[in-house]
Amino acid sequence: MTRATVLVARPVFCDIVDRLRERFDVRTHDADAPLSQPELIAALQGCAGVFITGTEKIDAVLLGACPQLEAVCSMAVGYNNIDVPACTARGVVVTNAPGVLTETTADFGFALMMATARRLAESERFLREGRWKHWGVDMFAGGDVHGATLGILGMGRIGQAIARRGHGGFDMKVAYHNRSPLAPDVEASIGATWMSLPDLLRAADHLVIVTPYTPQTHHLIGAGQLALMKPTATLTNIARGGVVDDAALASALAAGTIAAAGLDVFEGEPTVLPELLALRNVVLTPHIASASVPTRRAMANLAVDNLIAALTGGTPPTALNPEVCKR
Ligand code: DGY
């Protein structure tokens, strides 16, 4: 029997790729930089499956150029890089990696929010630059986290995990906005109250954004929304660049409309707006919220589980279009 061919589009833990080698002919892309769209299309010729991350773009053009493709398996939970309806129309199974990164991503979101509120990055730069000459009463004085109002925009798994940390660990009041409110018992367990978006923006001392990026959430936070926030408030984005209008955010930070921001994701990343880079009151990290070794391994293993199931007649554990598998 001929073995199917799969492409692993980014360098991934070797022992996890070996799980694919047991069943398939495996092509790998070993360079650090991602493949361009034409390179990805060329590498995919003859492949039945592809292992991707949140970076590779899977759209109708690529699908049209890769007619043998049957399964697209991403190790990311976010899938705004994949045109799922186009895949479904062509009978291509799509999977993502929900669940396995929830707690790690929530840890990071909370850490970034705390670093932003307590001015960690700014004060560390000050020390390293040799500028610390005396202890000062208001030196790098920021906002408190404990007891403050934690605003969460997007209350899926990760939002709820952040709420648990704030409510249970830091005695925070938790307010959130989501298209659908949580069930009352879930709200009670994390001490969370649903609010309209404008009310949430007015109430939050620390706003953490974890909503998926869709056409509906593009620039959900822009100049008008930032103007509703407290001048002492912070904003942390661990969702996707594009949910926040970065240019409007940079202007709001420069003008003191809000106090500070923590950003792990950017519009057009890995390029970051020069206006953001120039600001002292923003903590910037390179899209690493899920980057603990155990979690990145769990994400990769889940993508491999999905790819094996999709190409061997099984049921992929986390398919986004499971109806394709039943055809
Ligand atoms: C995810 O899993 O969506 C992370 O943001 C990495 O892309």
mmCIF file of C-alpha atoms and ligand atoms in Angstrom:
data_model
loop_
_atom_site.group_PDB
_atom_site.id
_atom_site.type_symbol
_atom_site.label_atom_id
_atom_site.label_comp_id
_atom_site.label_asym_id
_atom_site.label_seq_id
_atom_site.Cartn_x
_atom_site.Cartn_y
_atom_site.Cartn_z
ATOM 1 C CA MET A 1 0.000 0.000 0.000
ATOM 2 C CA THR A 2 1.365 3.451 -0.855
ATOM 3 C CA ARG A 3 1.928 5.750 2.055
ATOM 4 C CA ALA A 4 0.390 9.193 2.091
ATOM 5 C CA THR A 5 2.777 12.158 2.067
ATOM 6 C CA VAL A 6 2.499 14.937 4.651
ATOM 7 C CA LEU A 7 4.314 18.231 5.041
ATOM 8 C CA VAL A 8 5.401 19.582 8.421
ATOM 9 C CA ALA A 9 5.561 23.255 7.501
ATOM 10 C CA ARG A 10 7.651 24.488 10.450
ATOM 11 C CA PRO A 11 10.480 22.971 12.526
ATOM 12 C CA VAL A 12 8.817 20.901 15.266
ATOM 13 C CA PHE A 13 10.067 18.604 18.060
ATOM 14 C CA CYS A 14 11.787 15.691 16.228
ATOM 15 C CA ASP A 15 10.293 12.940 18.364
ATOM 16 C CA ILE A 16 6.794 14.256 17.639
ATOM 17 C CA VAL A 17 7.482 14.388 13.891
ATOM 18 C CA ASP A 18 8.705 10.773 14.208
ATOM 19 C CA ARG A 19 5.142 9.800 15.128
ATOM 20 C CA LEU A 20 4.153 10.899 11.626
ATOM 21 C CA ARG A 21 7.109 9.077 10.032
ATOM 22 C CA GLU A 22 5.765 5.771 11.412
ATOM 23 C CA ARG A 23 2.754 6.114 9.105
ATOM 24 C CA PHE A 24 3.485 8.605 6.354
ATOM 25 C CA ASP A 25 6.203 9.857 4.058
ATOM 26 C CA VAL A 26 7.140 13.106 5.756
ATOM 27 C CA ARG A 27 8.511 16.274 4.183
ATOM 28 C CA THR A 28 9.811 18.909 6.557
ATOM 29 C CA HIS A 29 10.636 22.578 6.296
ATOM 30 C CA ASP A 30 13.612 22.989 8.591
ATOM 31 C CA ALA A 31 14.434 26.674 8.221
ATOM 32 C CA ASP A 32 13.323 29.038 10.960
ATOM 33 C CA ALA A 33 11.555 31.460 8.621
ATOM 34 C CA PRO A 34 8.094 30.361 7.486
ATOM 35 C CA LEU A 35 7.473 29.380 3.859
ATOM 36 C CA SER A 36 5.975 32.060 1.636
ATOM 37 C CA GLN A 37 2.613 31.199 0.070
ATOM 38 C CA PRO A 38 4.197 30.177 -3.300
ATOM 39 C CA GLU A 39 6.822 28.107 -1.450
ATOM 40 C CA LEU A 40 4.137 26.457 0.648
ATOM 41 C CA ILE A 41 2.115 25.602 -2.461
ATOM 42 C CA ALA A 42 5.216 24.125 -4.116
ATOM 43 C CA ALA A 43 6.108 22.086 -1.020
ATOM 44 C CA LEU A 44 2.560 20.756 -0.763
ATOM 45 C CA GLN A 45 2.391 19.225 -4.244
ATOM 46 C CA GLY A 46 1.356 15.604 -3.814
ATOM 47 C CA CYS A 47 0.708 15.978 -0.063
ATOM 48 C CA ALA A 48 -2.456 14.626 1.535
ATOM 49 C CA GLY A 49 -1.900 16.430 4.829
ATOM 50 C CA VAL A 50 -0.129 19.395 6.299
ATOM 51 C CA PHE A 51 0.946 20.275 9.833
ATOM 52 C CA ILE A 52 0.888 24.052 10.263
ATOM 53 C CA THR A 53 1.013 26.709 12.957
ATOM 54 C CA GLY A 54 -0.943 29.954 13.270
ATOM 55 C CA THR A 55 1.356 31.550 10.677
ATOM 56 C CA GLU A 56 0.737 29.643 7.432
ATOM 57 C CA LYS A 57 -2.125 30.997 5.335
ATOM 58 C CA ILE A 58 -4.504 28.375 3.990
ATOM 59 C CA ASP A 59 -6.921 29.994 1.538
ATOM 60 C CA ALA A 60 -8.882 29.197 -1.611
ATOM 61 C CA VAL A 61 -5.884 29.965 -3.833
ATOM 62 C CA LEU A 62 -3.719 27.445 -1.998
ATOM 63 C CA LEU A 63 -6.484 24.847 -1.942
ATOM 64 C CA GLY A 64 -7.034 25.264 -5.688
ATOM 65 C CA ALA A 65 -3.310 24.719 -6.284
ATOM 66 C CA CYS A 66 -3.093 21.671 -3.995
ATOM 67 C CA PRO A 67 -5.949 19.381 -5.097
ATOM 68 C CA GLN A 68 -4.598 16.333 -3.249
ATOM 69 C CA LEU A 69 -4.797 18.002 0.142
ATOM 70 C CA GLU A 70 -7.189 16.229 2.514
ATOM 71 C CA ALA A 71 -6.241 17.518 5.961
ATOM 72 C CA VAL A 72 -4.934 20.793 7.401
ATOM 73 C CA CYS A 73 -3.898 20.341 11.035
ATOM 74 C CA SER A 74 -2.766 23.354 13.031
ATOM 75 C CA MET A 75 -1.021 23.300 16.394
ATOM 76 C CA ALA A 76 -2.548 26.725 17.175
ATOM 77 C CA VAL A 77 -5.926 27.291 18.762
ATOM 78 C CA GLY A 78 -6.549 30.473 16.750
ATOM 79 C CA TYR A 79 -7.407 29.746 13.114
ATOM 80 C CA ASN A 80 -7.896 33.142 11.496
ATOM 81 C CA ASN A 81 -5.131 32.085 9.055
ATOM 82 C CA ILE A 82 -7.329 29.295 7.647
ATOM 83 C CA ASP A 83 -10.350 29.758 5.383
ATOM 84 C CA VAL A 84 -12.402 26.991 7.006
ATOM 85 C CA PRO A 85 -15.482 27.359 4.726
ATOM 86 C CA ALA A 86 -13.230 27.054 1.644
ATOM 87 C CA CYS A 87 -11.670 23.898 3.132
ATOM 88 C CA THR A 88 -15.084 22.459 3.926
ATOM 89 C CA ALA A 89 -16.312 23.166 0.395
ATOM 90 C CA ARG A 90 -13.358 21.149 -0.957
ATOM 91 C CA GLY A 91 -13.745 18.332 1.578
ATOM 92 C CA VAL A 92 -10.541 19.233 3.430
ATOM 93 C CA VAL A 93 -10.609 18.493 7.164
ATOM 94 C CA VAL A 94 -9.344 21.338 9.355
ATOM 95 C CA THR A 95 -8.243 20.900 12.959
ATOM 96 C CA ASN A 96 -6.906 23.303 15.587
ATOM 97 C CA ALA A 97 -5.549 22.753 19.120
ATOM 98 C CA PRO A 98 -7.992 23.949 21.770
ATOM 99 C CA GLY A 99 -7.741 23.064 25.444
ATOM 100 C CA VAL A 100 -4.092 22.073 25.730
ATOM 101 C CA LEU A 101 -2.780 25.652 25.933
ATOM 102 C CA THR A 102 -5.466 27.212 28.127
ATOM 103 C CA GLU A 103 -3.670 27.372 31.479
ATOM 104 C CA THR A 104 -0.255 28.286 30.042
ATOM 105 C CA THR A 105 -1.766 31.100 27.985
ATOM 106 C CA ALA A 106 -3.751 32.338 30.975
ATOM 107 C CA ASP A 107 -0.566 32.324 33.095
ATOM 108 C CA PHE A 108 1.131 34.480 30.499
ATOM 109 C CA GLY A 109 -1.811 36.843 30.057
ATOM 110 C CA PHE A 110 -1.924 37.395 33.804
ATOM 111 C CA ALA A 111 1.848 37.888 33.954
ATOM 112 C CA LEU A 112 1.753 40.404 31.111
ATOM 113 C CA MET A 113 -1.100 42.272 32.774
ATOM 114 C CA MET A 114 0.858 42.384 36.051
ATOM 115 C CA ALA A 115 4.066 43.454 34.301
ATOM 116 C CA THR A 116 2.116 46.246 32.630
ATOM 117 C CA ALA A 117 0.340 47.429 35.779
ATOM 118 C CA ARG A 118 3.520 47.332 37.899
ATOM 119 C CA ARG A 119 5.826 48.765 35.192
ATOM 120 C CA LEU A 120 8.234 45.810 35.289
ATOM 121 C CA ALA A 121 9.791 46.180 31.831
ATOM 122 C CA GLU A 122 10.190 49.929 32.077
ATOM 123 C CA SER A 123 11.855 49.753 35.496
ATOM 124 C CA GLU A 124 14.128 46.899 34.427
ATOM 125 C CA ARG A 125 15.358 48.913 31.437
ATOM 126 C CA PHE A 126 15.995 51.867 33.773
ATOM 127 C CA LEU A 127 18.141 49.723 36.080
ATOM 128 C CA ARG A 128 20.109 48.072 33.251
ATOM 129 C CA GLU A 129 20.807 51.465 31.709
ATOM 130 C CA GLY A 130 22.575 52.494 34.930
ATOM 131 C CA ARG A 131 20.052 55.227 35.693
ATOM 132 C CA TRP A 132 19.123 54.056 39.237
ATOM 133 C CA LYS A 133 20.768 56.532 41.613
ATOM 134 C CA HIS A 134 18.354 56.638 44.609
ATOM 135 C CA TRP A 135 15.267 54.942 45.995
ATOM 136 C CA GLY A 136 12.273 57.191 45.234
ATOM 137 C CA VAL A 137 8.813 57.481 46.774
ATOM 138 C CA ASP A 138 6.974 57.495 43.462
ATOM 139 C CA MET A 139 9.648 55.765 41.402
ATOM 140 C CA PHE A 140 7.824 53.460 38.958
ATOM 141 C CA ALA A 141 4.682 53.570 41.073
ATOM 142 C CA GLY A 142 1.947 51.848 39.072
ATOM 143 C CA GLY A 143 -1.534 50.495 39.649
ATOM 144 C CA ASP A 144 -2.533 47.722 42.024
ATOM 145 C CA VAL A 145 -3.647 44.390 40.667
ATOM 146 C CA HIS A 146 -5.112 42.826 43.822
ATOM 147 C CA GLY A 147 -8.594 44.102 44.557
ATOM 148 C CA ALA A 148 -8.835 45.916 41.194
ATOM 149 C CA THR A 149 -11.469 45.341 38.518
ATOM 150 C CA LEU A 150 -10.300 42.835 35.919
ATOM 151 C CA GLY A 151 -12.089 43.334 32.608
ATOM 152 C CA ILE A 152 -12.023 40.378 30.236
ATOM 153 C CA LEU A 153 -13.028 40.773 26.603
ATOM 154 C CA GLY A 154 -13.829 37.297 25.247
ATOM 155 C CA MET A 155 -14.837 34.709 27.822
ATOM 156 C CA GLY A 156 -13.891 31.371 26.296
ATOM 157 C CA ARG A 157 -11.601 28.840 27.943
ATOM 158 C CA ILE A 158 -8.650 31.219 28.274
ATOM 159 C CA GLY A 159 -10.779 34.133 29.472
ATOM 160 C CA GLN A 160 -12.287 31.933 32.171
ATOM 161 C CA ALA A 161 -8.843 30.703 33.236
ATOM 162 C CA ILE A 162 -7.683 34.317 33.608
ATOM 163 C CA ALA A 163 -10.846 35.112 35.572
ATOM 164 C CA ARG A 164 -10.076 32.230 37.972
ATOM 165 C CA ARG A 165 -6.622 33.648 38.610
ATOM 166 C CA GLY A 166 -7.963 37.135 39.249
ATOM 167 C CA HIS A 167 -10.905 36.084 41.381
ATOM 168 C CA GLY A 168 -9.328 33.273 43.385
ATOM 169 C CA GLY A 169 -5.747 34.484 43.585
ATOM 170 C CA PHE A 170 -5.894 38.269 43.660
ATOM 171 C CA ASP A 171 -9.335 39.080 45.054
ATOM 172 C CA MET A 172 -10.194 40.992 41.881
ATOM 173 C CA LYS A 173 -13.691 41.954 40.783
ATOM 174 C CA VAL A 174 -14.187 40.235 37.436
ATOM 175 C CA ALA A 175 -16.274 41.840 34.688
ATOM 176 C CA TYR A 176 -16.487 40.499 31.154
ATOM 177 C CA HIS A 177 -17.998 40.994 27.736
ATOM 178 C CA ASN A 178 -18.761 38.103 25.441
ATOM 179 C CA ARG A 179 -21.357 37.586 22.712
ATOM 180 C CA SER A 180 -23.202 35.161 24.978
ATOM 181 C CA PRO A 181 -23.111 35.435 28.767
ATOM 182 C CA LEU A 182 -21.896 32.401 30.720
ATOM 183 C CA ALA A 183 -24.333 30.175 32.592
ATOM 184 C CA PRO A 184 -25.105 31.657 36.035
ATOM 185 C CA ASP A 185 -23.342 28.819 37.887
ATOM 186 C CA VAL A 186 -20.171 29.296 35.831
ATOM 187 C CA GLU A 187 -20.318 33.077 36.397
ATOM 188 C CA ALA A 188 -20.684 32.453 40.140
ATOM 189 C CA SER A 189 -17.741 30.031 40.246
ATOM 190 C CA ILE A 190 -15.371 32.682 38.854
ATOM 191 C CA GLY A 191 -17.113 35.689 40.379
ATOM 192 C CA ALA A 192 -17.749 37.188 36.942
ATOM 193 C CA THR A 193 -20.362 39.737 35.844
ATOM 194 C CA TRP A 194 -21.376 40.241 32.181
ATOM 195 C CA MET A 195 -21.344 43.848 30.931
ATOM 196 C CA SER A 196 -21.911 45.594 27.614
ATOM 197 C CA LEU A 197 -18.621 46.499 25.939
ATOM 198 C CA PRO A 198 -18.880 50.228 26.762
ATOM 199 C CA ASP A 199 -19.669 49.436 30.412
ATOM 200 C CA LEU A 200 -16.755 47.007 30.579
ATOM 201 C CA LEU A 201 -14.374 49.603 29.166
ATOM 202 C CA ARG A 202 -15.539 52.177 31.717
ATOM 203 C CA ALA A 203 -15.293 49.730 34.645
ATOM 204 C CA ALA A 204 -12.004 47.921 33.992
ATOM 205 C CA ASP A 205 -8.822 48.801 35.835
ATOM 206 C CA HIS A 206 -7.051 46.139 33.799
ATOM 207 C CA LEU A 207 -8.562 45.020 30.511
ATOM 208 C CA VAL A 208 -7.349 41.692 29.075
ATOM 209 C CA ILE A 209 -8.327 40.852 25.495
ATOM 210 C CA VAL A 210 -8.748 37.199 24.560
ATOM 211 C CA THR A 211 -11.451 37.293 21.903
ATOM 212 C CA PRO A 212 -10.869 35.436 18.596
ATOM 213 C CA TYR A 213 -9.983 37.554 15.549
ATOM 214 C CA THR A 214 -12.806 37.546 12.992
ATOM 215 C CA PRO A 215 -14.212 40.139 10.580
ATOM 216 C CA GLN A 216 -16.578 41.101 13.419
ATOM 217 C CA THR A 217 -13.778 41.718 15.940
ATOM 218 C CA HIS A 218 -11.479 43.646 13.562
ATOM 219 C CA HIS A 219 -10.534 46.881 15.386
ATOM 220 C CA LEU A 220 -13.093 46.146 18.076
ATOM 221 C CA ILE A 221 -10.914 48.369 20.249
ATOM 222 C CA GLY A 222 -10.128 51.666 18.540
ATOM 223 C CA ALA A 223 -9.910 55.328 19.486
ATOM 224 C CA GLY A 224 -13.579 55.571 20.511
ATOM 225 C CA GLN A 225 -13.367 52.564 22.830
ATOM 226 C CA LEU A 226 -10.032 53.619 24.352
ATOM 227 C CA ALA A 227 -11.558 57.013 25.142
ATOM 228 C CA LEU A 228 -14.068 55.270 27.414
ATOM 229 C CA MET A 229 -11.345 53.729 29.588
ATOM 230 C CA LYS A 230 -9.939 55.175 32.810
ATOM 231 C CA PRO A 231 -6.708 57.183 32.474
ATOM 232 C CA THR A 232 -5.236 54.808 35.086
ATOM 233 C CA ALA A 233 -6.311 51.660 33.214
ATOM 234 C CA THR A 234 -4.117 49.133 31.426
ATOM 235 C CA LEU A 235 -4.881 47.082 28.316
ATOM 236 C CA THR A 236 -3.349 43.658 27.645
ATOM 237 C CA ASN A 237 -3.789 41.934 24.274
ATOM 238 C CA ILE A 238 -3.007 38.211 24.005
ATOM 239 C CA ALA A 239 -5.681 37.522 21.350
ATOM 240 C CA ARG A 240 -4.591 38.563 17.870
ATOM 241 C CA GLY A 241 -3.255 41.710 16.302
ATOM 242 C CA GLY A 242 -6.142 43.351 14.516
ATOM 243 C CA VAL A 243 -8.609 43.081 17.401
ATOM 244 C CA VAL A 244 -6.959 46.294 18.624
ATOM 245 C CA ASP A 245 -6.243 49.224 16.298
ATOM 246 C CA ASP A 246 -2.539 49.497 17.166
ATOM 247 C CA ALA A 247 -2.155 53.014 15.741
ATOM 248 C CA ALA A 248 -5.066 54.265 17.855
ATOM 249 C CA LEU A 249 -3.611 52.478 20.879
ATOM 250 C CA ALA A 250 -0.199 54.099 20.384
ATOM 251 C CA SER A 251 -1.863 57.534 20.218
ATOM 252 C CA ALA A 252 -3.922 56.807 23.354
ATOM 253 C CA LEU A 253 -0.801 55.671 25.251
ATOM 254 C CA ALA A 254 1.136 58.757 24.154
ATOM 255 C CA ALA A 255 -1.732 61.053 25.132
ATOM 256 C CA GLY A 256 -2.303 59.420 28.534
ATOM 257 C CA THR A 257 -5.832 58.311 27.608
ATOM 258 C CA ILE A 258 -4.902 55.047 29.326
ATOM 259 C CA ALA A 259 -1.874 54.354 31.526
ATOM 260 C CA ALA A 260 -0.138 51.425 29.854
ATOM 261 C CA ALA A 261 -0.462 48.403 27.592
ATOM 262 C CA GLY A 262 0.946 44.872 27.418
ATOM 263 C CA LEU A 263 0.988 43.418 23.907
ATOM 264 C CA ASP A 264 1.892 39.889 22.833
ATOM 265 C CA VAL A 265 0.237 40.179 19.404
ATOM 266 C CA PHE A 266 0.342 42.863 16.719
ATOM 267 C CA GLU A 267 -1.265 43.915 13.468
ATOM 268 C CA GLY A 268 1.140 42.788 10.736
ATOM 269 C CA GLU A 269 3.438 40.918 13.158
ATOM 270 C CA PRO A 270 6.370 40.338 13.283
ATOM 271 C CA THR A 271 6.487 44.011 12.268
ATOM 272 C CA VAL A 272 5.608 46.267 15.206
ATOM 273 C CA LEU A 273 4.485 49.871 14.779
ATOM 274 C CA PRO A 274 7.446 52.219 15.397
ATOM 275 C CA GLU A 275 5.091 54.406 17.460
ATOM 276 C CA LEU A 276 4.591 51.507 19.894
ATOM 277 C CA LEU A 277 8.313 50.707 20.029
ATOM 278 C CA ALA A 278 9.032 54.312 20.988
ATOM 279 C CA LEU A 279 6.706 54.339 23.999
ATOM 280 C CA ARG A 280 7.932 53.679 27.524
ATOM 281 C CA ASN A 281 4.531 52.614 28.879
ATOM 282 C CA VAL A 282 4.064 49.478 26.799
ATOM 283 C CA VAL A 283 5.382 45.963 27.438
ATOM 284 C CA LEU A 284 6.021 44.118 24.162
ATOM 285 C CA THR A 285 6.498 40.363 23.724
ATOM 286 C CA PRO A 286 6.772 38.328 20.479
ATOM 287 C CA HIS A 287 3.556 36.216 20.462
ATOM 288 C CA ILE A 288 4.711 33.780 23.143
ATOM 289 C CA ALA A 289 1.654 33.394 25.387
ATOM 290 C CA SER A 290 1.468 29.618 24.863
ATOM 291 C CA ALA A 291 5.244 29.146 24.841
ATOM 292 C CA SER A 292 6.055 26.754 27.647
ATOM 293 C CA VAL A 293 7.876 23.610 26.535
ATOM 294 C CA PRO A 294 5.240 21.168 27.868
ATOM 295 C CA THR A 295 2.422 23.150 26.277
ATOM 296 C CA ARG A 296 4.111 23.584 22.903
ATOM 297 C CA ARG A 297 4.725 19.802 22.935
ATOM 298 C CA ALA A 298 1.075 19.143 23.812
ATOM 299 C CA MET A 299 -0.065 21.437 20.981
ATOM 300 C CA ALA A 300 2.207 19.656 18.480
ATOM 301 C CA ASN A 301 1.114 16.218 19.687
ATOM 302 C CA LEU A 302 -2.542 17.174 19.314
ATOM 303 C CA ALA A 303 -1.943 18.346 15.734
ATOM 304 C CA VAL A 304 -0.220 15.018 15.014
ATOM 305 C CA ASP A 305 -3.108 13.067 16.605
ATOM 306 C CA ASN A 306 -5.474 14.997 14.352
ATOM 307 C CA LEU A 307 -3.395 14.425 11.214
ATOM 308 C CA ILE A 308 -3.072 10.696 11.839
ATOM 309 C CA ALA A 309 -6.797 10.324 12.480
ATOM 310 C CA ALA A 310 -7.781 12.430 9.481
ATOM 311 C CA LEU A 311 -5.646 10.427 7.056
ATOM 312 C CA THR A 312 -6.327 6.956 8.431
ATOM 313 C CA GLY A 313 -10.124 7.010 8.567
ATOM 314 C CA GLY A 314 -10.346 7.935 12.236
ATOM 315 C CA THR A 315 -12.100 10.797 13.963
ATOM 316 C CA PRO A 316 -9.808 13.785 14.488
ATOM 317 C CA PRO A 317 -10.156 14.812 18.154
ATOM 318 C CA THR A 318 -10.532 18.532 17.485
ATOM 319 C CA ALA A 319 -11.899 19.039 13.973
ATOM 320 C CA LEU A 320 -13.332 22.467 13.123
ATOM 321 C CA ASN A 321 -15.422 20.988 10.300
ATOM 322 C CA PRO A 322 -16.227 17.453 11.514
ATOM 323 C CA GLU A 323 -18.978 17.202 8.895
ATOM 324 C CA VAL A 324 -16.220 16.659 6.300
ATOM 325 C CA CYS A 325 -15.089 13.449 8.057
ATOM 326 C CA LYS A 326 -18.602 11.988 7.838
ATOM 327 C CA ARG A 327 -18.883 12.424 4.059
HETATM 328 C C1 DGY B 1 -2.573 30.068 19.209
HETATM 329 O O1 DGY B 1 -2.498 28.876 19.497
HETATM 330 O O2 DGY B 1 -3.544 30.546 18.614
HETATM 331 C C2 DGY B 1 -1.411 30.924 19.587
HETATM 332 O O3 DGY B 1 -1.724 32.272 19.479
HETATM 333 C C3 DGY B 1 -0.229 30.594 18.704
HETATM 334 O O4 DGY B 1 -0.543 30.911 17.379
#
